Coordinates of C-alpha atoms in Angstrom, one line a residue:
Chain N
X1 CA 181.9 -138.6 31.7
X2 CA 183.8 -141.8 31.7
X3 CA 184.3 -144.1 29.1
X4 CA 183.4 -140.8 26.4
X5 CA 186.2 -138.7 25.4
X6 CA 184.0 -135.4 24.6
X7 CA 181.1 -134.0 25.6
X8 CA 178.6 -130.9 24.0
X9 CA 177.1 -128.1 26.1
X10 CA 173.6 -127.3 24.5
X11 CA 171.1 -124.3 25.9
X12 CA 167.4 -124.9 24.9
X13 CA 166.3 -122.1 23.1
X14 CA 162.5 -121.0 23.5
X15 CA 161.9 -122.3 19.7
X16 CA 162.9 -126.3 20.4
X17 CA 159.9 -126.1 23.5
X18 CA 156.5 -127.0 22.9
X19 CA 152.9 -126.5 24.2
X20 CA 153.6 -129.3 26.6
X21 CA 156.0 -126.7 28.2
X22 CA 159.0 -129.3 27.7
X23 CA 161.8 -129.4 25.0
X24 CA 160.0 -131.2 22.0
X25 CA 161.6 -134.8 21.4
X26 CA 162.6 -134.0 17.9
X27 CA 165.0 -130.9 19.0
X28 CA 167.3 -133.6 20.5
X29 CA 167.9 -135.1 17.3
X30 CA 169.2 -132.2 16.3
X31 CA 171.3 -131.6 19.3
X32 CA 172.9 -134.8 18.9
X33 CA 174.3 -133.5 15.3
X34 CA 175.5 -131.0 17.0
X35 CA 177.3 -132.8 19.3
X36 CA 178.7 -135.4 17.3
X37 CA 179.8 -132.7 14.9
X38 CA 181.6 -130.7 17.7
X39 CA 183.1 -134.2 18.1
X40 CA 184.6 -134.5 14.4
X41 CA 185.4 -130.8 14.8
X42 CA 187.4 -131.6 18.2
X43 CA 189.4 -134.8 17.1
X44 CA 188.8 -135.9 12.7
X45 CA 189.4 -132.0 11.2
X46 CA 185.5 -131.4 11.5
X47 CA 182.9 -132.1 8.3
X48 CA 184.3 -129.4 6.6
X49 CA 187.4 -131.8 6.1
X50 CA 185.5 -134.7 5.3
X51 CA 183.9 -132.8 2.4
X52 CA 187.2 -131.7 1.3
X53 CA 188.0 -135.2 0.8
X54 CA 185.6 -136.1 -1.2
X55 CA 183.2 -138.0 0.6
X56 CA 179.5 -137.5 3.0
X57 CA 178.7 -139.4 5.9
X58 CA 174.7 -139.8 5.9
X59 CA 172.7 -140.6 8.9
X60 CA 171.3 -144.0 8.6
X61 CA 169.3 -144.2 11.9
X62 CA 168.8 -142.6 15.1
X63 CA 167.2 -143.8 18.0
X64 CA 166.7 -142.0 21.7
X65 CA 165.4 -142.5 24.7
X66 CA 163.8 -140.0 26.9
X67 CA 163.7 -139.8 30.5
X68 CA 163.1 -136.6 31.8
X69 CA 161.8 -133.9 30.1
X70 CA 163.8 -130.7 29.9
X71 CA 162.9 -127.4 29.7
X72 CA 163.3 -123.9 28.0
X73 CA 166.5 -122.3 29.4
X74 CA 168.2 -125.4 30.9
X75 CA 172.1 -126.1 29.8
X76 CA 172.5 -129.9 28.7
X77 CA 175.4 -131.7 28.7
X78 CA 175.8 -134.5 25.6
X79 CA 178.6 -136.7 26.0
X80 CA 179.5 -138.3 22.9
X81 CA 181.5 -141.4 22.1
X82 CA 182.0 -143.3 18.5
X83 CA 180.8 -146.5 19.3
X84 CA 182.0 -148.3 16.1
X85 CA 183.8 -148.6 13.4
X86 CA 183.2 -151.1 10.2
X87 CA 183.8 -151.0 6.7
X88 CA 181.8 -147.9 5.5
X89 CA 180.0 -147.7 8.8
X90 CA 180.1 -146.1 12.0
X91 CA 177.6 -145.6 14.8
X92 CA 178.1 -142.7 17.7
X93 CA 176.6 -143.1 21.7
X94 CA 175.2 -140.3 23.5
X95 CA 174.4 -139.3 26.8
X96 CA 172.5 -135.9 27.3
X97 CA 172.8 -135.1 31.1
X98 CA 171.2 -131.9 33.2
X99 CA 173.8 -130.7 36.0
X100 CA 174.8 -134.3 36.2
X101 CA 171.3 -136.0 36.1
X102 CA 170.7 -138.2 33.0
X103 CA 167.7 -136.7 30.9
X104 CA 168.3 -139.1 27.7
X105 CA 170.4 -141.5 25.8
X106 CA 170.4 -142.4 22.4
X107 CA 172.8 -143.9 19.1
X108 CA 173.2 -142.9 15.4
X109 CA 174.2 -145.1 12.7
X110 CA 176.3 -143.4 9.7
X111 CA 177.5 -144.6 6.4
X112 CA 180.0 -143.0 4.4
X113 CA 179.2 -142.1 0.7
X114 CA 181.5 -140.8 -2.2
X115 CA 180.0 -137.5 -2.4
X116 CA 179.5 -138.0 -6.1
X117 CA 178.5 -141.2 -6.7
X118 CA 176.7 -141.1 -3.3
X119 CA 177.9 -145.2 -2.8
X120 CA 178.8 -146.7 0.4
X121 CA 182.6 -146.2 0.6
X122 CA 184.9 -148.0 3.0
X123 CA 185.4 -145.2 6.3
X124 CA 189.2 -143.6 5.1
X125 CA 192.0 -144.7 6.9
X126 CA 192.7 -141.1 8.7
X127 CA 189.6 -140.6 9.8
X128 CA 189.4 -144.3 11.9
X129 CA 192.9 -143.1 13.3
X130 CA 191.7 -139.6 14.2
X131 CA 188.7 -141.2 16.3
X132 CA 190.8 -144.3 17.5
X133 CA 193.4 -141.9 19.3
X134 CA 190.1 -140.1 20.8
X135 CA 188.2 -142.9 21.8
X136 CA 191.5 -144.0 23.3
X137 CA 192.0 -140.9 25.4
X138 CA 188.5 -142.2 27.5
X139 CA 190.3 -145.5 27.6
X140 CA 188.1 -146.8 24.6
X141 CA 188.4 -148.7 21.2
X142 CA 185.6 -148.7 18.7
X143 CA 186.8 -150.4 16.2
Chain L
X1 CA 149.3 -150.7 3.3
X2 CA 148.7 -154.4 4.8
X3 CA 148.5 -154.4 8.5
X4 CA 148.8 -150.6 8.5
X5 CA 145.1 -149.0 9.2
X6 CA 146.1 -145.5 8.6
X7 CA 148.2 -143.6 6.2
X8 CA 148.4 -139.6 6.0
X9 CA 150.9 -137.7 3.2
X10 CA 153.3 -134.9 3.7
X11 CA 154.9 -133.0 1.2
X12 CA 159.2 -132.2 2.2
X13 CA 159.1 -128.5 2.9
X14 CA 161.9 -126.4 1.5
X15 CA 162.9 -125.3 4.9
X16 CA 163.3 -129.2 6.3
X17 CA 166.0 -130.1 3.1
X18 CA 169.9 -129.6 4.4
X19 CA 172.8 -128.7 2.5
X20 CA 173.4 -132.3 1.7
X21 CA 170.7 -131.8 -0.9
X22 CA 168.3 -134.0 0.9
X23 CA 165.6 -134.0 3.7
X24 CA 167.4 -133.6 7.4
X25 CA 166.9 -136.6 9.2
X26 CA 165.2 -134.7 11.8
X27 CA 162.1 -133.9 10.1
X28 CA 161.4 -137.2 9.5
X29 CA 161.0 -137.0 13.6
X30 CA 158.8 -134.1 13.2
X31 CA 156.6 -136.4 10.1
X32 CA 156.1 -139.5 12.1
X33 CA 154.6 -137.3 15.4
X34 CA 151.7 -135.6 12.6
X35 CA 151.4 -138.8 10.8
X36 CA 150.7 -140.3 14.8
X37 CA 148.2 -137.0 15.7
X38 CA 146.1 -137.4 12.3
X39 CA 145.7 -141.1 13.1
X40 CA 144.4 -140.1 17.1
X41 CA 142.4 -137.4 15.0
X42 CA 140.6 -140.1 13.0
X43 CA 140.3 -143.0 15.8
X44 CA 140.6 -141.9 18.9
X45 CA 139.2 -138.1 18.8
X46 CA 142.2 -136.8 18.3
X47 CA 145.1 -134.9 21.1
X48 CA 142.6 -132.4 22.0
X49 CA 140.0 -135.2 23.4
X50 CA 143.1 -136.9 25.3
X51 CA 144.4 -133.6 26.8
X52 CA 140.8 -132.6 27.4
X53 CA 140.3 -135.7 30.0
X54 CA 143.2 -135.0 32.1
X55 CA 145.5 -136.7 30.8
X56 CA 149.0 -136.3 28.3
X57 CA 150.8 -138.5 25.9
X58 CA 154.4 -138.6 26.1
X59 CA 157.2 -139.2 23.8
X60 CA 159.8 -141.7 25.6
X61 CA 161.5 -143.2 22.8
X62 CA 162.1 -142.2 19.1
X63 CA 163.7 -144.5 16.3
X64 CA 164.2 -143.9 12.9
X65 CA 165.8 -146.0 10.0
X66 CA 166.5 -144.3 7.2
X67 CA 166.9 -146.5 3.9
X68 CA 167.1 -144.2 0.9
X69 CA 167.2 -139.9 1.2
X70 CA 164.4 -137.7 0.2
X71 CA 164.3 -134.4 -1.6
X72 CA 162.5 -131.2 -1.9
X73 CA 158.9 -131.5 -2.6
X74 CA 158.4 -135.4 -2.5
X75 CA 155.2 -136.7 -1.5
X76 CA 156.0 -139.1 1.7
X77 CA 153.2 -141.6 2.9
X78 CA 153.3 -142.0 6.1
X79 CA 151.9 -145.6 7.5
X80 CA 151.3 -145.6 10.9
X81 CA 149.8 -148.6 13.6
X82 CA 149.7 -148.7 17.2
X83 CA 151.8 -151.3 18.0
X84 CA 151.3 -152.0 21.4
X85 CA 149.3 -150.8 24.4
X86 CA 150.6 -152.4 27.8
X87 CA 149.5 -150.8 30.9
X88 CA 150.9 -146.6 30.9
X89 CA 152.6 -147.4 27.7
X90 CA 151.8 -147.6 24.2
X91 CA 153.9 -147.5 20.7
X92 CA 153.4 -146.4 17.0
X93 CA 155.0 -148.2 14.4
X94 CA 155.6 -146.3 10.7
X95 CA 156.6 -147.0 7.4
X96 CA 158.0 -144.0 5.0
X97 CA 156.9 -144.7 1.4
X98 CA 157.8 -142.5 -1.7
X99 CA 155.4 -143.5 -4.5
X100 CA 155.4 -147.4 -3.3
X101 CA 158.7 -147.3 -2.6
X102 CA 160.2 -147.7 1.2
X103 CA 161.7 -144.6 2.6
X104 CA 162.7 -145.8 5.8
X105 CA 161.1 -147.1 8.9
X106 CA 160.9 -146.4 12.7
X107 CA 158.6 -146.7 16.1
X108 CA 158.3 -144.5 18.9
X109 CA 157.2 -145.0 22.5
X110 CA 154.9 -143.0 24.6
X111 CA 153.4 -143.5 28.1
X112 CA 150.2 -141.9 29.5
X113 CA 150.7 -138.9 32.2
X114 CA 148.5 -137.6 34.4
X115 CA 148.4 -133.6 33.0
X116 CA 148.4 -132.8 36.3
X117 CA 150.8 -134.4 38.6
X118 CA 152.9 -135.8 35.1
X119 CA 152.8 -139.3 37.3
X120 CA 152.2 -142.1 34.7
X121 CA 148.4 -143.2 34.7
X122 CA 146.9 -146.3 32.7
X123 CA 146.1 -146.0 29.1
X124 CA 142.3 -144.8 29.7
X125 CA 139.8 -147.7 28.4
X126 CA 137.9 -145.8 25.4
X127 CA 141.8 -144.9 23.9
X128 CA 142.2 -148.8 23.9
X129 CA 139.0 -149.1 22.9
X130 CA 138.9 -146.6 20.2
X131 CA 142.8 -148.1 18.9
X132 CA 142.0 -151.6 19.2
X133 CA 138.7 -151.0 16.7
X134 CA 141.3 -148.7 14.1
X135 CA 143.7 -151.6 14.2
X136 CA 140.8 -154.5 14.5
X137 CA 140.3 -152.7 11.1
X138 CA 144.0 -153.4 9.4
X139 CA 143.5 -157.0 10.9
X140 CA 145.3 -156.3 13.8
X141 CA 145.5 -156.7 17.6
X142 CA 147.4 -153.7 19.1
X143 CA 147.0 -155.6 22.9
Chain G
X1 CA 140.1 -113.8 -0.5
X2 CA 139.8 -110.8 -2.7
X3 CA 142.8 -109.6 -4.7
X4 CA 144.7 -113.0 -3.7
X5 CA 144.6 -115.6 -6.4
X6 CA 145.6 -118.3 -4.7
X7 CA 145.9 -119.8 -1.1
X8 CA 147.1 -122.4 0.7
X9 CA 145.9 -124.2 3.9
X10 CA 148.4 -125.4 6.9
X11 CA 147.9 -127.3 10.1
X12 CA 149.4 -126.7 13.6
X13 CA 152.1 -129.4 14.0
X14 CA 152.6 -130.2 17.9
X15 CA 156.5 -129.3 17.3
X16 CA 155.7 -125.5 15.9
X17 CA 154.1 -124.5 19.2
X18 CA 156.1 -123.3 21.7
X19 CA 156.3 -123.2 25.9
X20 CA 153.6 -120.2 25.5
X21 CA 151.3 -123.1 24.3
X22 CA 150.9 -121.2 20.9
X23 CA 152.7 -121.8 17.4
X24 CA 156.0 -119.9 18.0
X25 CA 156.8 -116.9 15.8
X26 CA 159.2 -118.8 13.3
X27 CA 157.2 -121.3 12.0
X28 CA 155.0 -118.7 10.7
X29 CA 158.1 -118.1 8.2
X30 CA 158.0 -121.6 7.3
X31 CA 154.4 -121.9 6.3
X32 CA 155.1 -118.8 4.2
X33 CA 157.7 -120.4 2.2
X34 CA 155.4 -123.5 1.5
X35 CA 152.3 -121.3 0.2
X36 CA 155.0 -119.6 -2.0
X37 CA 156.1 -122.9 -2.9
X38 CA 152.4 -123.9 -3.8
X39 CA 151.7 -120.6 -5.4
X40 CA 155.0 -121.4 -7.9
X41 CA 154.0 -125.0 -8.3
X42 CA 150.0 -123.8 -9.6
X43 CA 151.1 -121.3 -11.8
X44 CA 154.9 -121.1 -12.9
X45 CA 156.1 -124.8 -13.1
X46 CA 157.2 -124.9 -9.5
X47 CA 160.5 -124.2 -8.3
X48 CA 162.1 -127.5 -9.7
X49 CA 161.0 -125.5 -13.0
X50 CA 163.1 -122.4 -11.9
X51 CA 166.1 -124.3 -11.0
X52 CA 165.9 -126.6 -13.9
X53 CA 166.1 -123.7 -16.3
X54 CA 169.7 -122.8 -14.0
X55 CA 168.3 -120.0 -12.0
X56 CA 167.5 -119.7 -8.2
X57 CA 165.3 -117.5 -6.1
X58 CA 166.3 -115.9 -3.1
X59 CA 164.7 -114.8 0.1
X60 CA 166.2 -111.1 0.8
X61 CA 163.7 -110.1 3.4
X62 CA 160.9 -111.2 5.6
X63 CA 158.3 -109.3 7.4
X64 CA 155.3 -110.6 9.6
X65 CA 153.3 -109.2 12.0
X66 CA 151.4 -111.0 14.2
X67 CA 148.2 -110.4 15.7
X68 CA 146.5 -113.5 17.1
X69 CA 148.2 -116.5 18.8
X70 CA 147.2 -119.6 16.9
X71 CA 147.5 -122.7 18.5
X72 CA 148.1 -127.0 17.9
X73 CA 146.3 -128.6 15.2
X74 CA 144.7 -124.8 14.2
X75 CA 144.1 -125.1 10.3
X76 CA 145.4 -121.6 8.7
X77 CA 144.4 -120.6 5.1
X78 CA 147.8 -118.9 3.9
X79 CA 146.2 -116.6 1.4
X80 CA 149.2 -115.3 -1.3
X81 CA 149.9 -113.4 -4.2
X82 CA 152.8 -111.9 -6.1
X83 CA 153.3 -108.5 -5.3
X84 CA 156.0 -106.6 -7.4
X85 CA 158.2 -107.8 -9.8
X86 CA 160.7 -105.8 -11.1
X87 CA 164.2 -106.6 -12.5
X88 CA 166.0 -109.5 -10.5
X89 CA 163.9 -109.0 -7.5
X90 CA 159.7 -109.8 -7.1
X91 CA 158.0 -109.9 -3.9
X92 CA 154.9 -111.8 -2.5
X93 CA 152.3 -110.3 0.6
X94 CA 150.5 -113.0 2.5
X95 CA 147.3 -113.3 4.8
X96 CA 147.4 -115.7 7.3
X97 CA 143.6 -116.3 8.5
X98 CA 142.1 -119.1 10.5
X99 CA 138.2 -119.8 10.0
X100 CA 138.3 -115.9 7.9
X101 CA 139.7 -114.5 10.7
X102 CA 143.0 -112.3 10.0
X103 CA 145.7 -114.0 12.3
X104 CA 148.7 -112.7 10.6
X105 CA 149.9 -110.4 7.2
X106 CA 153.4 -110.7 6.2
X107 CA 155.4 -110.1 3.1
X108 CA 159.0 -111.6 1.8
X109 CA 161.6 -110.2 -0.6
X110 CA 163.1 -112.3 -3.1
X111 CA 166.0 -111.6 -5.8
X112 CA 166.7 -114.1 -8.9
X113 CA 170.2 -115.0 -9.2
X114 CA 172.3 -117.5 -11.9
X115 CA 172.5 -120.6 -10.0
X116 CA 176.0 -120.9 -11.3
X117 CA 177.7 -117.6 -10.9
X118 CA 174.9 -116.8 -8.0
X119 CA 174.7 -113.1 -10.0
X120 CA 171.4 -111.5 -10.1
X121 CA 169.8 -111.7 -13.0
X122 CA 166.6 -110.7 -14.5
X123 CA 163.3 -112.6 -13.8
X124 CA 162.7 -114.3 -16.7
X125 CA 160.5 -113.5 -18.8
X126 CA 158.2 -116.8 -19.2
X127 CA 158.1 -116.3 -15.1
X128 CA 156.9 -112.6 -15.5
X129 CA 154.0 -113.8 -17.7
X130 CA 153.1 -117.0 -15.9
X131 CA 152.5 -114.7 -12.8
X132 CA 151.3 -111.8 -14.6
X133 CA 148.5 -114.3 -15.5
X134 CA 147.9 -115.9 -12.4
X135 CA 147.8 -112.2 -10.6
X136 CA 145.4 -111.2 -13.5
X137 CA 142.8 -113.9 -12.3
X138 CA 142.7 -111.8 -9.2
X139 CA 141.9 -108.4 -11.1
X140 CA 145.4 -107.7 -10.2
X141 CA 148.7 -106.7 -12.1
X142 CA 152.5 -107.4 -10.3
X143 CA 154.1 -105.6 -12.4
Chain I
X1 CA 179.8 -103.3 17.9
X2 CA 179.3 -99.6 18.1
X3 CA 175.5 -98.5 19.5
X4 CA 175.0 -101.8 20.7
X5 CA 175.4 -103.5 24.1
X6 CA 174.9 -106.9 23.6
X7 CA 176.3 -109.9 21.3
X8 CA 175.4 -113.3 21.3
X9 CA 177.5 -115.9 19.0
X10 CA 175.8 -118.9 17.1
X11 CA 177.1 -121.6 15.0
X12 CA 175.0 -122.7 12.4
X13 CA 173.8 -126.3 12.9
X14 CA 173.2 -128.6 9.6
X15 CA 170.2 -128.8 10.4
X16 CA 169.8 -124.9 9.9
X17 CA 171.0 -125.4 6.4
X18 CA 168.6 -126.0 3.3
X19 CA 168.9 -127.3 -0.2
X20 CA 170.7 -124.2 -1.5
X21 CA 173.7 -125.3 0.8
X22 CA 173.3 -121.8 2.6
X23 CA 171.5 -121.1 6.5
X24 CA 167.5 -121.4 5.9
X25 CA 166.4 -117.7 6.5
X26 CA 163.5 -118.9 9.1
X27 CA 166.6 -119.9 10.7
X28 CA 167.9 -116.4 11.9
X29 CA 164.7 -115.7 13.4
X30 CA 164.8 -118.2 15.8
X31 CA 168.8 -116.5 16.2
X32 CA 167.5 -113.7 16.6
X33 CA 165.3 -114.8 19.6
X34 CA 168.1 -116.8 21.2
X35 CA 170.0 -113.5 21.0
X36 CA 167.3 -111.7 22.9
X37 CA 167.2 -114.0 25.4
X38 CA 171.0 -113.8 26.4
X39 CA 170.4 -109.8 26.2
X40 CA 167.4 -110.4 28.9
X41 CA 169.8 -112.9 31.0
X42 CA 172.6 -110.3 31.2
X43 CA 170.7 -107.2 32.0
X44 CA 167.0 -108.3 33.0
X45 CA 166.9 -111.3 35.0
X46 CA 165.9 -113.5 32.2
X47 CA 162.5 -114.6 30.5
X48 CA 162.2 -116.7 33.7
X49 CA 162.1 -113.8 36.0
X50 CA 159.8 -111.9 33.4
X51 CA 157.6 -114.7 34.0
X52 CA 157.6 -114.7 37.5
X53 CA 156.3 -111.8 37.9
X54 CA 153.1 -112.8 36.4
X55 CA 153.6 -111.2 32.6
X56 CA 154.9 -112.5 29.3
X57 CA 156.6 -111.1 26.4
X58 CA 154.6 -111.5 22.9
X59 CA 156.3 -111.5 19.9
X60 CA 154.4 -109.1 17.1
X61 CA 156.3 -108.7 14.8
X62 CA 159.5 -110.0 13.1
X63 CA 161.4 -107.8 10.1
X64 CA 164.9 -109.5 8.8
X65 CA 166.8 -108.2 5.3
X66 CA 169.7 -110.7 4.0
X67 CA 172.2 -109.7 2.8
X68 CA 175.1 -112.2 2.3
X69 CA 174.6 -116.1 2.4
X70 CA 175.8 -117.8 5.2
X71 CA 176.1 -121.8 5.2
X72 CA 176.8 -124.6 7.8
X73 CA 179.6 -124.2 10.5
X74 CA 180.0 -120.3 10.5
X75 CA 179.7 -118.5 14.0
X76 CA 177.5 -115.0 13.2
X77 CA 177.8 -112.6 16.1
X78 CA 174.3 -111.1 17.0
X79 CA 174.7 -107.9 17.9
X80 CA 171.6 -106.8 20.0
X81 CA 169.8 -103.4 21.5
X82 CA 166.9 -102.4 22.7
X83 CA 165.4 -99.8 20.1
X84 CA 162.4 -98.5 22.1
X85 CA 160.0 -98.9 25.0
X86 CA 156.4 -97.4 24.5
X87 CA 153.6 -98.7 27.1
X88 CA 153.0 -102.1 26.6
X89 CA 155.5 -102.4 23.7
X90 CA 158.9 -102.9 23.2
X91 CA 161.2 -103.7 19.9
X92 CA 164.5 -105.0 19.7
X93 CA 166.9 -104.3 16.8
X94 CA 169.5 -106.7 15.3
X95 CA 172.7 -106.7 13.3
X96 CA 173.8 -110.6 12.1
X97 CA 177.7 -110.0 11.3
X98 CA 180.2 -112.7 10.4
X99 CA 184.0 -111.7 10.9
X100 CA 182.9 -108.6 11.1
X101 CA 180.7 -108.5 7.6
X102 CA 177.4 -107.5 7.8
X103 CA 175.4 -110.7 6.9
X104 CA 171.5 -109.8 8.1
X105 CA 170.0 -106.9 9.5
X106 CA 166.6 -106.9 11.5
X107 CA 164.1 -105.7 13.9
X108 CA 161.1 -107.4 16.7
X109 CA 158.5 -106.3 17.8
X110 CA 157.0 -107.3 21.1
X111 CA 153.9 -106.6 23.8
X112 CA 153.6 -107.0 27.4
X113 CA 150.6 -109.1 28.7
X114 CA 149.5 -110.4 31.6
X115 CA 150.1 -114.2 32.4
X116 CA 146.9 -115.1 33.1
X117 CA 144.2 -112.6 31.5
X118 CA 146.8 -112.1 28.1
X119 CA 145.9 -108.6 28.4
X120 CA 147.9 -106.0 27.3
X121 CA 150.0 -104.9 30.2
X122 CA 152.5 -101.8 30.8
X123 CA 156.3 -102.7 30.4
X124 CA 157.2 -103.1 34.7
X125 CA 159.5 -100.2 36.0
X126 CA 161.9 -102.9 36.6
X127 CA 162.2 -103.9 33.3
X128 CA 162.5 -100.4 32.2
X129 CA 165.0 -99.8 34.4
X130 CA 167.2 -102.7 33.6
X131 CA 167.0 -102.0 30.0
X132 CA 168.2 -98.2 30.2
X133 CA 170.7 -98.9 32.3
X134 CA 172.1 -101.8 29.6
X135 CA 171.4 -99.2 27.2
X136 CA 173.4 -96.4 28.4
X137 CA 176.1 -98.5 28.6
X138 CA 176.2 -98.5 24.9
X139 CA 175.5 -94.5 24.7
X140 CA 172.3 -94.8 23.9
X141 CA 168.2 -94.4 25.4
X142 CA 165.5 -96.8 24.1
X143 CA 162.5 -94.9 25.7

């Protein structure tokens, strides 16, 4: 998808549906973790390397938007982009799509932490390169 | 809470915790939608009564702030308020507390479906009647 | 319920039923855990009291069997008890009924290991007694 | 893997971890149902085509023994068969391996019913069919 340098195929599994017959709004939050973590695994050495380093980037708020519900069985696509960069914050953008048709949008905001101090902790210096050279491949910046 | 009518309590669940040590950000999802159904249960008669007239609440936007983590076995309060009704469309408004202390924050959107056709259908007069008395109650106008 | 000395009662969340319209297979599992979790907190300290002293408890097997559907906002009394314990490992069997009648029977396998080395080691002995006690209250004996 | 015609991989979401820093073990039941779902899309048609024809598979019961930890990022291969096919009933067996070491072992029970009445229904010739023939392409016969 233009303007996002990476994208997420997820299926919906009969367990993220609900009696409403539709995936439940929740599962997406979920799928968006996995996604953005596909991402970091793709282009920043994955969370795995984070730890490694030291430090733990915490979710400090998500926010979607639905627009058409999805069901058990379907494939989505969620294309992910990270949409800034700043001090010991970044935020990623996502668009979940169904064979091209847009079923949802939404953002999370992410702080990094020293892992044992748990304080905010300036983003290192490796992992803004890592996503600026990814971003820049969709013809992006986010710092 | 001021300007909340409506609280309901939920204990973390061993199962909802992640390997960061903490609650996963997606259960808070999962917290604000049973905080939301107790309060229809004690206003408004509750899911059943809506899905039982023909009609079906939908989630169309989720956002959550999250402002310190929670752990295993914490007691969450839950404050909940409708925070607007406005023709198909009406939105809950939370606030996370951990023994007085604020947890996070967040809203979510919903609009009113026919069960039926799933074509979006006024918010039916005794739900605004029913909310605008549980809020009238906090000191509040939901309209 | 007879020869259970201790029980714990869980609602239906909208996000545990599934596209069949009743709470999917899974969350059964879940609400396991939490009267286990309850059971520990009434009579042995809780499991902040297990890890505290530097031991953990793991879950080495689950069995359930299922037969009636239970559906949204259904409240289920989780009845419980300890069933075996017997060097590193103990066991609990559960009831699941709704309004006294039997929905669901299940039991889960659990092994005490050093939360350091993660090497089984022997249920300690102030956990033996604290459940021995609780069992006894039911005319029952674990051991 | 020998005996069994199927395998589905999963990677394990952070969200599938818990507080222990290993995979939740509600988790692999859920894994356990996605695997059964790719089996029924390679060699049955699919749930979708189950429920077309006017039945639905229950699940009845649900048996899983762990037996190594697994934690966030691994990919376990689910190796799935068909164990048997009796009248209304059929049960699936499981091996969870990682690299190939055996992680989890496990077994689900399931009935036939009818759509609409949810009576008990006999397993369609079809499905029979379908199921053999997967089977005997592992060396094996569930009936």
């Amino acid at each position: 998808m233009d303007g996002f340098p990476f994208s997420q195929d997820v299926r919906i599994r009969f367990a993220e549906t609900d009696a409403q017959g539709i995936a439940h709004h929740a599962s997406y939050v979920v799928w968006l973790e996995e996604a953005r973590v596909a991402y970091l695994a793709a282009f920043a050495g994955g969370y795995r390397a984070i730890r490694k380093r030291g430090i733990e980037a915490l979710t400090t708020a998500v926010h979607v938007e639905y627009e058409r519900a999805a069901v058990f069985d379907d494939v989505l696509t969620i294309h992910v982009r990270c949409g800034e960069i700043r001090g010991a914050r970044f935020r990623y953008e996502y668009v979940v799509e169904r064979d091209g048709e847009r079923m949802a949008t939404g953002w999370t905001a992410h702080a990094i932490v020293d892992a044992e101090t748990q304080r905010p902790t300036r983003v290192p210096a490796w992992f803004v390169e890592d996503v600026v050279r990814a971003e820049a491949s969709a013809g992006r910046s986010p710092a």
